[in-house]
Short mmCIF file of C-alpha atoms in Angstrom, two decimals:
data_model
loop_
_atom_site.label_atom_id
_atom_site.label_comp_id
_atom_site.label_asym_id
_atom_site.label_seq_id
_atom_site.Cartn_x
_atom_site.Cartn_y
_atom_site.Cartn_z
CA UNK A 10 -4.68 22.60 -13.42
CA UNK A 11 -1.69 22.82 -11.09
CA UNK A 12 -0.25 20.38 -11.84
CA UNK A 13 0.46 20.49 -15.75
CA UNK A 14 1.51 24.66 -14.75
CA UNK A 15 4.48 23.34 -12.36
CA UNK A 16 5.52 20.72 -15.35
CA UNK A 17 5.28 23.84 -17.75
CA UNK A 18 7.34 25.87 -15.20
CA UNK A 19 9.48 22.93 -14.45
CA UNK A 20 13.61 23.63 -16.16
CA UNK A 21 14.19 19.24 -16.30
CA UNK A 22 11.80 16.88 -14.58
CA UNK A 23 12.81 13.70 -12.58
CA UNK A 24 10.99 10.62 -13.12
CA UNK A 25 11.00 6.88 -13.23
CA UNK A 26 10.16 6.06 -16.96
CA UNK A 27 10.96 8.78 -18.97
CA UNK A 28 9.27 7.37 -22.01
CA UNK A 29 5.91 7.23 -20.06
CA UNK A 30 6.61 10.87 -19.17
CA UNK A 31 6.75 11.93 -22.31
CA UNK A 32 4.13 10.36 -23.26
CA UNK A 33 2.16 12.55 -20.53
CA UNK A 34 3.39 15.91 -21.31
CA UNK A 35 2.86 15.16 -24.93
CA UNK A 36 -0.86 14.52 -24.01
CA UNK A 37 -1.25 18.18 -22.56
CA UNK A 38 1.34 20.17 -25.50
CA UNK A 39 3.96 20.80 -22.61
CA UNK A 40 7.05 21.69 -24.08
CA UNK A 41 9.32 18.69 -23.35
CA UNK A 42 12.72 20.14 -20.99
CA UNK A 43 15.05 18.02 -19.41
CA UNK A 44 14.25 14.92 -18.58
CA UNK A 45 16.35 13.06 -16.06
CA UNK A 46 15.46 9.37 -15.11
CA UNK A 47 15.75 8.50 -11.21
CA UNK A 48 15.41 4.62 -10.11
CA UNK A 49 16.64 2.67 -7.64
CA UNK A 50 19.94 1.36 -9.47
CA UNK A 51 21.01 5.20 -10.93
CA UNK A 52 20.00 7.12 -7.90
CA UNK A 53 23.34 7.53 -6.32
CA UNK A 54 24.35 8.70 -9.69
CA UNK A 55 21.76 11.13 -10.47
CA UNK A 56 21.17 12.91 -6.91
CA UNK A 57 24.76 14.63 -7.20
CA UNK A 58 23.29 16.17 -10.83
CA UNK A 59 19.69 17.00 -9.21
CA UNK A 60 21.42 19.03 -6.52
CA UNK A 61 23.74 20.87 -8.49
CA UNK A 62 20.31 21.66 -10.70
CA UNK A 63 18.58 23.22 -7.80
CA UNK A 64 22.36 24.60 -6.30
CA UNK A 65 21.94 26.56 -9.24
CA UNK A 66 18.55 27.73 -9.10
CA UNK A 67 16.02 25.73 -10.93
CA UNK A 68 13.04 24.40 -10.82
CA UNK A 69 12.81 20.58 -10.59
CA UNK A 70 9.38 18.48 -10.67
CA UNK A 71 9.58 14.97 -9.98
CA UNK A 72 6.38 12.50 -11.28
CA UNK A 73 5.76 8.90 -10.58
CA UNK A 74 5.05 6.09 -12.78
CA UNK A 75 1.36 5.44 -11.58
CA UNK A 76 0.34 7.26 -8.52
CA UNK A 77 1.59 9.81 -6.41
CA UNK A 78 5.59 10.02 -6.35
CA UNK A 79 7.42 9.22 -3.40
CA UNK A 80 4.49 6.61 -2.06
CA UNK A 81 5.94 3.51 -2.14
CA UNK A 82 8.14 4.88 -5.05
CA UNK A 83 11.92 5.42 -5.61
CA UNK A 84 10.96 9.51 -5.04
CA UNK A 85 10.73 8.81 -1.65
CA UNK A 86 14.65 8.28 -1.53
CA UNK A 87 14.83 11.36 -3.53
CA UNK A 88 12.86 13.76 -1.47
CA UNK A 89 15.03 12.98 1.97
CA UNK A 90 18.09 13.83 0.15
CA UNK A 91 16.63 17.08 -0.96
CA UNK A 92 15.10 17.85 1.82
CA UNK A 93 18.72 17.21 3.76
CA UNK A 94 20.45 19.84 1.48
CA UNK A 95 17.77 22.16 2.75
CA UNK A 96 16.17 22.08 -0.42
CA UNK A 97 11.90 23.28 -0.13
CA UNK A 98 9.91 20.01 -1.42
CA UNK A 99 6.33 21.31 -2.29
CA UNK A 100 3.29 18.65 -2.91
CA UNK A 101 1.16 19.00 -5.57
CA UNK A 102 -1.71 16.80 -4.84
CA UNK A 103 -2.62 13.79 -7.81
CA UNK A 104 -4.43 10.25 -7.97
CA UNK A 105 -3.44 7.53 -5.53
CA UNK A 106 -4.82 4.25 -5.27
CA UNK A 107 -4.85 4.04 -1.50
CA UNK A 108 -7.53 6.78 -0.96
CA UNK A 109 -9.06 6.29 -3.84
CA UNK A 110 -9.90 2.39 -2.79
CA UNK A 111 -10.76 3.01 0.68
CA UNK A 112 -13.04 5.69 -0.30
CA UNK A 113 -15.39 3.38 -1.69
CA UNK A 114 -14.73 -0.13 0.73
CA UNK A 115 -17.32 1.03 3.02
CA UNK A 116 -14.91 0.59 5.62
CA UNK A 117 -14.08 2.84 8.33
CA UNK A 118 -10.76 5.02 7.28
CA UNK A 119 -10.19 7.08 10.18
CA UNK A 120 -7.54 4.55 11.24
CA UNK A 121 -5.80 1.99 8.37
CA UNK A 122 -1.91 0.20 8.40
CA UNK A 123 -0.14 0.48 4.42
CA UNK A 124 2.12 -2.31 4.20
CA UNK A 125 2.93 -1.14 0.51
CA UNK A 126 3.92 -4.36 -1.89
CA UNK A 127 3.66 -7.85 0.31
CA UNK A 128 6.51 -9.85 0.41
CA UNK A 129 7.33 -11.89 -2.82
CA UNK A 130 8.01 -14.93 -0.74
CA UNK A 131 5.20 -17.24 0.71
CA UNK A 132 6.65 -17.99 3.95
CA UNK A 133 7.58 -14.29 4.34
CA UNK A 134 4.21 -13.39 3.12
CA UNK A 135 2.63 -15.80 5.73
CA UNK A 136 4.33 -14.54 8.83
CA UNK A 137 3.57 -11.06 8.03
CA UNK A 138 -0.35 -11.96 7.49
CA UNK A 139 -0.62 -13.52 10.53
CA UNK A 140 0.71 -11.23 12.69
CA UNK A 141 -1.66 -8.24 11.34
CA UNK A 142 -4.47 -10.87 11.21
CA UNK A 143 -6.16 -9.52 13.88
CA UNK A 144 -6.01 -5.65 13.41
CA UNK A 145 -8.78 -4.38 14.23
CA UNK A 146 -8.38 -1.54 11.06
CA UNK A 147 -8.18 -2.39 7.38
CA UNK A 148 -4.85 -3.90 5.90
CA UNK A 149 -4.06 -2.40 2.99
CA UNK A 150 -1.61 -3.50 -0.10
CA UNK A 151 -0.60 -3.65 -3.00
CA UNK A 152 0.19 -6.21 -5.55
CA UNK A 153 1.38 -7.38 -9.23
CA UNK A 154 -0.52 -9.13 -10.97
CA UNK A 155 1.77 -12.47 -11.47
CA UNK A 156 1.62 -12.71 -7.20
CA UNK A 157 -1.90 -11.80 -6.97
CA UNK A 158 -2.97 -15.66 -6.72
CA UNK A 159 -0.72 -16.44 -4.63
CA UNK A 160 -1.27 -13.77 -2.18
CA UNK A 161 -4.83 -13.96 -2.22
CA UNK A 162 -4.34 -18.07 -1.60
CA UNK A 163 -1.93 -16.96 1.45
CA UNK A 164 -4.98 -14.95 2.65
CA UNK A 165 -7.26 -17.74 2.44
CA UNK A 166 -5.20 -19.45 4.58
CA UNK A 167 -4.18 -17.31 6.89
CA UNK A 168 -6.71 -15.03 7.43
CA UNK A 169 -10.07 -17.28 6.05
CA UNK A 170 -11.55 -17.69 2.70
CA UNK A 171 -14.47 -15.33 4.03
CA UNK A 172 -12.64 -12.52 4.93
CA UNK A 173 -14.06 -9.86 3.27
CA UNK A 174 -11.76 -7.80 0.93
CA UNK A 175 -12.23 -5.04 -1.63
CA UNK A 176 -9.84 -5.25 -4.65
CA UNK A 177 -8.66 -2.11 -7.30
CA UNK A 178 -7.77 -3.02 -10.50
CA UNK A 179 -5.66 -0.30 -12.34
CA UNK A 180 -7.11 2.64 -10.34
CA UNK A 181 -7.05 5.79 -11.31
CA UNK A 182 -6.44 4.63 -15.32
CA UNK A 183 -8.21 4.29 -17.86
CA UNK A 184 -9.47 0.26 -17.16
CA UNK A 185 -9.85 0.74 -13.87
CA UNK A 186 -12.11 -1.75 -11.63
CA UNK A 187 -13.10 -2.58 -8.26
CA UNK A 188 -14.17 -5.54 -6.88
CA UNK A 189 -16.35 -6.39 -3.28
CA UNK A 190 -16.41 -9.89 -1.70
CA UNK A 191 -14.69 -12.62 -0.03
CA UNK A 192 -11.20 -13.83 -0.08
CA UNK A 193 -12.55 -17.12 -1.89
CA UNK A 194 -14.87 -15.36 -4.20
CA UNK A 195 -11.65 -13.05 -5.36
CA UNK A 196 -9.65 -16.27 -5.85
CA UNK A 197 -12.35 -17.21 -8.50
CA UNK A 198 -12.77 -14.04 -10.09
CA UNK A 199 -9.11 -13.39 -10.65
CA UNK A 200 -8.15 -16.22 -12.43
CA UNK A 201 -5.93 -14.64 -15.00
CA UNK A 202 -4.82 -11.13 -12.99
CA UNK A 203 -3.61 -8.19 -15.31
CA UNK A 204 -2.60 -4.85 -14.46
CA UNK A 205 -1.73 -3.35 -11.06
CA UNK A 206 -3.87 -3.86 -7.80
CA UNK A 207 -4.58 -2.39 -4.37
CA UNK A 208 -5.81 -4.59 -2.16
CA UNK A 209 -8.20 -3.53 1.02
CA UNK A 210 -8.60 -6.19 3.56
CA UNK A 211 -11.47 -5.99 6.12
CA UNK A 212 -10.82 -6.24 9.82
CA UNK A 213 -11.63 -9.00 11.97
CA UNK A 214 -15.34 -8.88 13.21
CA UNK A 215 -15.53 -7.97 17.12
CA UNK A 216 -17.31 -10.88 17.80
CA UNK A 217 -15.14 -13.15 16.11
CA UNK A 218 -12.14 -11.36 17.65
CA UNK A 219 -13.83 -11.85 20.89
CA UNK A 220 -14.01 -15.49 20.12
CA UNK A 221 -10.16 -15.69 19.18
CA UNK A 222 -9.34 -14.03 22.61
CA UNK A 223 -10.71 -16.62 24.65
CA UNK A 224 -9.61 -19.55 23.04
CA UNK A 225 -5.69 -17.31 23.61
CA UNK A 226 -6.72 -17.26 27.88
CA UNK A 227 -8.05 -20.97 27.82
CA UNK A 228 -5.02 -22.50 25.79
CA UNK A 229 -2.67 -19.98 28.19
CA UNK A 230 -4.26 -20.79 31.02
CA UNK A 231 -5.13 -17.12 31.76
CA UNK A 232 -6.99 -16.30 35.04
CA UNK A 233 -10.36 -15.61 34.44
CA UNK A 234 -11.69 -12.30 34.44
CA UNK A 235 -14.33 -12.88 36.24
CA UNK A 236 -13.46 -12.20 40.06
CA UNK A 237 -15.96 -14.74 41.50
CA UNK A 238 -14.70 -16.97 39.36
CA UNK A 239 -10.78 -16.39 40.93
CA UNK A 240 -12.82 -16.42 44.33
CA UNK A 241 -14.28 -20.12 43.52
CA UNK A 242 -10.99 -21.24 42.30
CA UNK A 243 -8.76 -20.27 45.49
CA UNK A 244 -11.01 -21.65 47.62
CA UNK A 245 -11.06 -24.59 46.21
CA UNK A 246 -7.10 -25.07 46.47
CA UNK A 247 -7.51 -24.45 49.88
CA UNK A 248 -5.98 -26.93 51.82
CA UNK A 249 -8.00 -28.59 54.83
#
């Protein structure tokens, strides 16, 4: 495969947990090389070392914990610097949970909004629920396990306990599960949460979107769109 020939090829590779790397390149009898860890509290040290690596010709590959690096990962801060020193950054496609779970919602893709991790706080959590309540796309997140309650109880309440939402459970691995249903059905079925999740949330309905909308013009007092209706109502404040 390509990717276990560029970590063969590779002179030091960057990654989160190096121990977990190991553990990978063990798996498929790559010679270990360098291994340099990169995470948000060593970056600034390390990106002075990576550069001077690649200043002086080699080959760097950098892997993610779970997923694809750089997506919603510290890599992300990694690759702009590189790229900045003019640096060629070549992707070598792998797993990711995003795809991977909205390839089997049953939802239309063609259009989705990634907020990456929700907020750890309720209130903050809240707010940003309610103002992509009414997208008419999927939402998708993701989510630890010891907040997964908690968010999916924020989504009951913000969004309905019938919202439909399709859940990933370690995707990609080796326990990996998906669950279909409502947002009150997932609140029963995840009672004790382990592992990582991805969370797809289903649109609004159009109907019920419809519904939403008018209740907005009757509580703002909007003029109707009807233009008999803004006919009847100027004639009637006619004055005599």
């Amino acid at each position: 495969p390509l990717i276990t020939e560029h970590l063969r090829k590779a002179t030091a590779i960057v990654a989160e947990d190096t121990r977990t790397t190991r553990k990978l390149l063990n798996r498929y009898e790559i010679p270990v090389p360098v291994l340099i860890s990169y995470f948000a509290g060593n970056r600034k040290r390390r990106e002075p070392q990576i550069l001077a690596r690649l200043d002086a010709g080699n080959d760097l590959a950098l892997v993610s914990e779970a997923g694809t690096p750089g997506i919603n990962d510290p890599g992300s801060e990694l690759v702009r610097v590189v790229s900045a020193a003019e640096f060629e950054v070549v992707a070598i496609p792998g797993p990711s949970a995003v795809p991977t779970l909205l390839s089997v919602s049953g939802l239309p893709s063609d259009q989705y909004t990634f907020v990456g991790f929700l907020p750890r706080r309720t209130g903050e959590r809240s707010r940003l629920l309610g103002r992509l309540a009414e997208l008419e796309w999927p939402l998708v997140a993701f989510e630890s396990p010891h907040r997964l309650r908690s968010t999916l109880a924020d989504l009951a309440e913000v969004l309905g306990d019938d919202r439909l939402i399709i859940i990933g459970r370690e995707l990609t691995k080796r326990y990996e599960e998906v669950f279909r249903g409502s947002v009150g059905d997932a609140v029963k079925r995840f009672e004790r949460p382990r592992g990582e999740f991805t969370l797809v949330i289903a649109p609004l309905e159009k109907a019920e979107r419809r519904k939403r909308a008018l209740a907005k013009k009757v509580r703002g007092g909007t003029e109707p769109s009807d233009p008999g209706q803004r006919r009847n109502r100027r004639s009637r404040s006619t004055p005599a």
